[in-house]
Coordinates of C-alpha atoms in Angstrom, one line a residue:
M1 CA 0.0 0.1 -0.2
V2 CA 1.3 3.4 -0.8
S3 CA 0.0 5.4 2.0
R4 CA 3.0 7.8 2.6
Q5 CA 2.4 8.9 -1.0
T6 CA -0.4 10.8 -2.0
I7 CA -2.5 9.5 -4.7
V8 CA -4.3 12.4 -7.0
I9 CA -7.8 10.9 -9.0
A10 CA -7.4 13.3 -12.4
G11 CA -10.8 13.7 -13.4
A12 CA -12.9 12.2 -10.4
G13 CA -16.2 11.1 -11.7
S14 CA -17.7 8.0 -11.1
I15 CA -15.0 5.0 -11.4
G16 CA -12.5 7.8 -9.9
C17 CA -14.8 8.6 -6.8
F18 CA -15.3 5.0 -6.2
V19 CA -11.2 4.5 -6.7
G20 CA -10.3 7.0 -4.7
G21 CA -13.0 6.3 -1.8
M22 CA -11.9 2.6 -1.6
L23 CA -7.9 4.0 -1.5
A24 CA -8.7 6.4 1.3
A25 CA -11.0 3.7 3.2
G26 CA -7.6 1.9 2.7
G27 CA -5.6 4.2 4.9
C28 CA -4.3 6.0 1.7
R29 CA -3.5 9.6 1.4
V30 CA -6.0 10.7 -1.4
A31 CA -6.9 13.9 -3.7
L32 CA -9.4 14.5 -6.0
L33 CA -9.3 16.7 -9.1
A34 CA -13.0 17.0 -9.4
R35 CA -15.9 19.5 -11.0
P36 CA -17.7 21.7 -9.0
R37 CA -21.0 19.5 -8.3
V38 CA -18.8 16.0 -6.9
I39 CA -16.8 18.1 -4.8
A40 CA -20.4 20.0 -3.0
E41 CA -21.7 16.6 -2.9
I42 CA -18.1 15.5 -0.4
E43 CA -18.1 18.2 1.3
A44 CA -21.7 17.7 2.4
G45 CA -21.6 14.4 3.5
G46 CA -18.3 12.9 2.5
L47 CA -17.9 10.1 0.4
R48 CA -19.4 6.7 0.2
P49 CA -18.1 3.8 -2.1
T50 CA -20.4 1.0 -2.0
S51 CA -20.6 -2.5 -3.7
F52 CA -23.1 -5.2 -5.0
E53 CA -20.5 -7.3 -2.8
G54 CA -22.2 -5.4 0.5
F55 CA -19.4 -2.8 1.2
D56 CA -20.3 0.3 2.4
Q57 CA -18.1 3.0 4.2
T58 CA -18.6 6.4 4.2
V59 CA -14.9 8.3 4.2
A60 CA -15.0 11.8 5.7
R61 CA -14.4 14.6 3.8
D62 CA -11.2 15.5 6.4
R63 CA -9.9 12.5 4.4
F64 CA -9.6 14.0 1.3
V65 CA -8.4 17.1 -0.4
L66 CA -10.5 18.1 -2.7
S67 CA -10.1 21.3 -5.5
E68 CA -11.0 22.1 -8.8
N69 CA -7.4 23.8 -9.1
P70 CA -4.4 22.0 -10.9
S71 CA -1.8 22.7 -8.1
I72 CA -3.1 19.6 -6.3
F73 CA -0.8 17.7 -8.8
A74 CA 1.7 19.6 -6.3
D75 CA 3.0 16.6 -3.9
A76 CA 1.9 13.5 -6.0
G77 CA 3.4 10.3 -6.0
V78 CA 0.9 8.6 -8.1
V79 CA -1.8 9.8 -10.5
L80 CA -4.9 8.0 -11.5
V81 CA -6.0 9.1 -14.6
T82 CA -9.7 9.0 -14.7
V83 CA -10.9 11.6 -17.1
K84 CA -12.7 10.5 -20.5
S85 CA -10.6 9.4 -24.0
A86 CA -10.8 12.5 -25.2
D87 CA -9.7 14.7 -22.3
T88 CA -6.7 12.6 -22.4
A89 CA -4.2 14.9 -23.9
A90 CA -5.5 18.2 -22.3
M91 CA -4.8 16.4 -18.9
A92 CA -1.5 15.1 -19.7
E93 CA -0.8 18.8 -20.2
I94 CA -1.9 19.4 -16.6
I95 CA 0.2 16.8 -15.0
A96 CA 3.0 17.7 -17.0
H97 CA 2.9 21.5 -15.9
H98 CA 2.1 21.0 -11.9
A99 CA 2.9 17.0 -10.8
P100 CA 6.7 16.1 -10.1
S101 CA 9.2 14.9 -12.7
N102 CA 9.1 11.5 -10.6
V103 CA 5.2 11.1 -10.7
V104 CA 3.8 7.6 -11.8
V105 CA 0.9 7.9 -14.0
V106 CA -1.8 5.6 -14.4
S107 CA -4.4 5.2 -17.1
L108 CA -7.7 3.9 -15.9
Q109 CA -9.5 4.7 -18.8
N110 CA -11.8 3.0 -21.7
G111 CA -10.2 2.7 -24.6
V112 CA -6.8 1.5 -26.1
G113 CA -4.9 4.5 -27.0
N114 CA -5.1 6.7 -23.7
A115 CA -1.6 5.4 -22.0
A116 CA -0.2 6.0 -25.8
V117 CA -1.8 9.7 -25.5
L118 CA 0.0 9.8 -21.6
R119 CA 3.0 8.6 -22.8
N120 CA 4.2 11.3 -25.7
R121 CA 3.4 14.0 -23.6
L122 CA 4.6 13.1 -20.7
P123 CA 8.0 12.2 -21.8
G124 CA 10.4 11.0 -18.8
R125 CA 7.8 10.1 -16.6
R126 CA 6.7 6.3 -15.9
V127 CA 3.2 6.3 -17.8
L128 CA 1.3 3.0 -16.9
G129 CA -1.5 1.5 -19.0
G130 CA -4.3 0.0 -16.6
M131 CA -7.9 -1.5 -17.3
V132 CA -11.0 -1.1 -14.9
P133 CA -13.4 -4.7 -15.5
F134 CA -16.5 -3.1 -13.5
N135 CA -18.9 -0.6 -13.6
V136 CA -19.6 2.3 -11.4
I137 CA -23.2 4.1 -10.5
A138 CA -23.0 7.5 -9.9
L139 CA -26.2 7.4 -6.8
R140 CA -25.9 11.5 -5.9
A141 CA -25.1 12.2 -2.7
G142 CA -21.5 11.4 -2.4
R143 CA -22.3 7.7 -2.9
F144 CA -20.8 5.6 -5.8
H145 CA -21.8 2.2 -6.0
R146 CA -19.5 -0.5 -7.7
A147 CA -22.2 -2.6 -9.7
T148 CA -20.1 -5.4 -11.9
S149 CA -17.5 -7.8 -10.7
G150 CA -13.7 -7.8 -11.2
D151 CA -10.4 -6.6 -10.6
I152 CA -8.5 -3.8 -12.0
V153 CA -5.6 -4.8 -14.2
I154 CA -2.4 -2.6 -14.4
E155 CA 0.6 -2.8 -16.5
Q156 CA 3.7 -4.7 -14.7
D157 CA 6.5 -2.7 -13.7
E158 CA 9.5 -3.3 -11.4
A159 CA 7.9 -0.9 -8.9
R160 CA 5.2 -3.2 -8.4
T161 CA 3.0 -0.8 -8.8
A162 CA -0.4 -2.8 -8.9
E163 CA 0.7 -4.7 -6.4
K164 CA 1.2 -1.0 -3.7
L165 CA -2.2 0.3 -5.0
S166 CA -4.4 -2.2 -3.8
V167 CA -6.6 -2.7 -0.8
P168 CA -9.1 -4.1 1.1
G169 CA -11.9 -4.6 -1.4
L170 CA -10.0 -3.0 -4.4
T171 CA -7.4 -5.3 -5.7
M172 CA -5.6 -4.0 -8.8
R173 CA -3.4 -7.0 -10.4
P174 CA -0.3 -6.6 -12.6
T175 CA -0.2 -8.1 -16.3
G176 CA 2.9 -8.3 -18.7
N177 CA 0.2 -7.8 -21.6
I178 CA -1.9 -5.1 -20.8
D179 CA -2.6 -4.0 -24.5
G180 CA -4.7 -7.5 -25.1
V181 CA -5.9 -6.9 -21.6
Q182 CA -7.1 -3.6 -23.1
W183 CA -8.3 -4.8 -26.7
G184 CA -10.5 -7.6 -24.4
K185 CA -11.8 -5.1 -22.2
L186 CA -13.2 -2.8 -25.4
L187 CA -14.7 -5.7 -26.9
L188 CA -17.2 -6.5 -23.6
N189 CA -17.2 -2.7 -23.8
L190 CA -19.4 -2.7 -27.1
N191 CA -22.3 -3.6 -25.4
N192 CA -22.0 0.0 -23.3
A193 CA -23.5 1.8 -26.1
L194 CA -26.3 -0.9 -26.5
N195 CA -26.9 -0.4 -23.0
A196 CA -27.2 3.4 -23.7
L197 CA -29.7 3.0 -26.4
A198 CA -31.9 0.6 -25.0
D199 CA -32.5 2.2 -21.2
L200 CA -32.5 -1.2 -19.9
P201 CA -30.4 -2.3 -16.3
L202 CA -27.5 -4.5 -18.0
R203 CA -28.5 -7.8 -16.2
R204 CA -32.5 -7.2 -17.8
Q205 CA -30.6 -6.6 -21.1
L206 CA -28.5 -9.3 -21.5
A207 CA -31.4 -11.7 -20.0
Q208 CA -32.9 -10.8 -23.2
R209 CA -31.7 -13.1 -26.2
P210 CA -32.9 -10.2 -28.9
W211 CA -30.1 -8.0 -27.1
R212 CA -27.4 -10.7 -26.6
Q213 CA -27.7 -11.3 -30.9
L214 CA -27.1 -7.9 -31.6
F215 CA -24.4 -7.5 -28.9
A216 CA -22.7 -11.2 -30.9
D217 CA -23.5 -9.5 -34.5
Q218 CA -21.6 -6.6 -33.2
L219 CA -18.3 -8.8 -31.5
A220 CA -18.3 -10.6 -34.7
E221 CA -17.4 -7.3 -36.8
A222 CA -15.2 -6.4 -33.9
L223 CA -13.4 -9.5 -34.1
A224 CA -12.9 -9.8 -37.7
A225 CA -11.2 -6.1 -37.9
I226 CA -8.7 -7.0 -35.1
K227 CA -8.2 -10.0 -36.3
A228 CA -7.2 -8.5 -39.2
E229 CA -4.9 -5.8 -37.1
G230 CA -3.0 -8.9 -35.7
I231 CA -4.1 -7.9 -32.4
K232 CA -5.0 -11.1 -30.3
P233 CA -7.3 -9.6 -27.5
V234 CA -7.1 -11.1 -24.0
S235 CA -10.7 -11.6 -22.3
P236 CA -11.6 -10.0 -18.6
T237 CA -14.1 -12.8 -18.0
P238 CA -12.7 -16.6 -18.0
I239 CA -14.3 -17.0 -21.7
P240 CA -12.2 -17.1 -24.6
P241 CA -13.3 -13.8 -26.8
A242 CA -13.3 -16.2 -29.8
W243 CA -16.1 -17.5 -27.6
M244 CA -17.9 -15.1 -26.8
P245 CA -20.6 -14.2 -29.7
A246 CA -21.8 -18.0 -29.7
L247 CA -21.9 -18.0 -26.0
L248 CA -24.2 -14.6 -26.3
R249 CA -26.6 -16.3 -28.9
L250 CA -27.4 -19.5 -26.5
P251 CA -31.0 -19.6 -25.5
D252 CA -31.5 -17.3 -22.3
R253 CA -31.6 -20.1 -19.5
I254 CA -28.4 -21.7 -20.8
F255 CA -26.9 -18.1 -21.2
E256 CA -27.7 -17.1 -17.3
A257 CA -26.4 -20.3 -15.9
L258 CA -23.4 -19.6 -17.6
L259 CA -23.3 -15.6 -16.9
G260 CA -23.7 -16.3 -13.6
R261 CA -20.5 -18.5 -13.1
T262 CA -18.4 -15.4 -14.4
M263 CA -19.7 -12.1 -13.7
K264 CA -21.9 -10.9 -11.4
I265 CA -24.4 -7.6 -11.6
D266 CA -26.1 -5.8 -9.5
P267 CA -29.7 -5.5 -10.9
E268 CA -29.7 -2.2 -11.1
A269 CA -26.3 -1.5 -12.9
R270 CA -26.3 0.4 -16.7
S271 CA -23.2 1.6 -18.4
S272 CA -21.4 4.3 -18.0
M273 CA -22.5 5.6 -21.8
W274 CA -26.2 5.1 -20.5
E275 CA -25.2 7.8 -17.7
D276 CA -23.4 9.7 -20.1
L277 CA -26.3 10.7 -22.3
Q278 CA -28.9 10.7 -19.1
R279 CA -26.2 13.6 -18.2
G280 CA -26.2 16.0 -21.6
R281 CA -22.4 14.5 -21.6
R282 CA -20.1 13.3 -24.7
T283 CA -20.3 9.7 -24.8
E284 CA -17.1 7.8 -25.9
I285 CA -18.2 5.9 -28.5
D286 CA -15.7 7.6 -31.2
Y287 CA -13.1 5.3 -28.8
L288 CA -15.2 2.0 -28.8
Q289 CA -17.1 1.6 -31.8
G290 CA -15.6 4.0 -33.9
V291 CA -12.7 2.3 -33.1
I292 CA -13.9 -0.9 -34.8
T293 CA -15.2 0.9 -38.3
E294 CA -12.3 3.3 -38.1
I295 CA -10.1 -0.5 -38.6
A296 CA -12.9 -1.8 -41.1
E297 CA -13.0 1.4 -43.1
R298 CA -9.2 0.9 -43.4
R299 CA -8.9 -2.9 -43.7
G300 CA -11.9 -2.8 -46.5
L301 CA -14.2 -4.8 -44.2
E302 CA -17.8 -4.5 -43.7
A303 CA -19.0 -3.1 -40.2
P304 CA -22.8 -2.1 -40.9
L305 CA -23.6 -2.6 -37.5
S306 CA -21.0 -0.7 -35.4
R307 CA -21.6 2.2 -38.0
R308 CA -25.3 2.1 -37.4
I309 CA -24.4 2.0 -33.5
V310 CA -22.0 5.4 -33.7
E311 CA -24.9 6.9 -36.0
L312 CA -27.4 6.3 -33.3
I313 CA -25.8 7.2 -30.0
R314 CA -24.6 10.5 -31.9
Q315 CA -28.3 11.1 -32.7
A316 CA -28.7 10.6 -29.0
E317 CA -25.6 13.2 -27.6
S318 CA -26.9 16.0 -29.8
S319 CA -31.1 15.4 -29.0
G320 CA -29.7 15.8 -25.5
Q321 CA -32.8 13.9 -24.3
G322 CA -31.2 10.9 -22.5
S323 CA -32.0 7.7 -23.6
P324 CA -33.9 7.2 -26.6
G325 CA -35.1 3.4 -25.7
L326 CA -34.7 1.6 -28.7
T327 CA -35.5 -2.0 -29.4
P328 CA -33.0 -4.4 -31.0
E329 CA -35.3 -4.2 -33.9
Q330 CA -35.1 -0.2 -34.3
I331 CA -31.0 -0.5 -34.0
R332 CA -30.5 -3.1 -36.6
P333 CA -29.1 -1.8 -39.8
R334 CA -32.0 -1.1 -42.6
N335 CA -31.7 -3.2 -45.6

């Protein structure tokens, strides 16, 4: 545990606040660079990380440094970057100007290119890729609820950063293949957009075969694209990526039994992209389906479903009305 160093959460949204809360509960010194709304919630009643597994602890406000000001990076030993992918370059510039030269920077973000962006803009600093397998729901009043299972994975380094950041209730595991791990997570994250368009809890969405068939068809497009790139994804679940489309197409009862053995999902869990639409925020569609459509176009492959989903999410963003509550039939490309 790195309790003697200040761990700065760079962009404390849902994931950042949950991770920061768990680290503080585990005895670490934590600073949160956050929006005024988040700061006000924590100022009012502390930060309350909870989990579907039963964890529930309110960490007092005085256990954190809270600020909108980048001066918060001045004594950072570790920076955990949790901003949206589109904001990575801007956050790297802030870190470059305000954090110590020996700071360790860890990307805990969706997508596959964020660590490279950070390295490019932070020469000489140690930058590690990471992968967060679970999702977190912001429930207001300083409560951030972990709604799915899995351990954080961080690129292995000689300083054993992953092990040192682990605290009770929040395990961080090292890997020697962070690229493969991130591509495996990107495949699972392709369901984020479907869940956002469906306006259904994840568990209820995945319990319905038409939604799983849509997810399976999308995965098939993605697997063909990344195979053409020579990429070998590592699944964050015990199920190999190549098996996933066939398993998703199984009858409901069989799939439900399989899902229960590989992943735990809170009944009210929803994707972060759904939350973005509900709050009128820009989504990360360009860093998920957008990556697949870019590869497909460059490789001369067909990816009509991925393109259709990008189009629908952009329409929902533009409307500012939250999730459109579509059916699988409405999402499928029109012939």
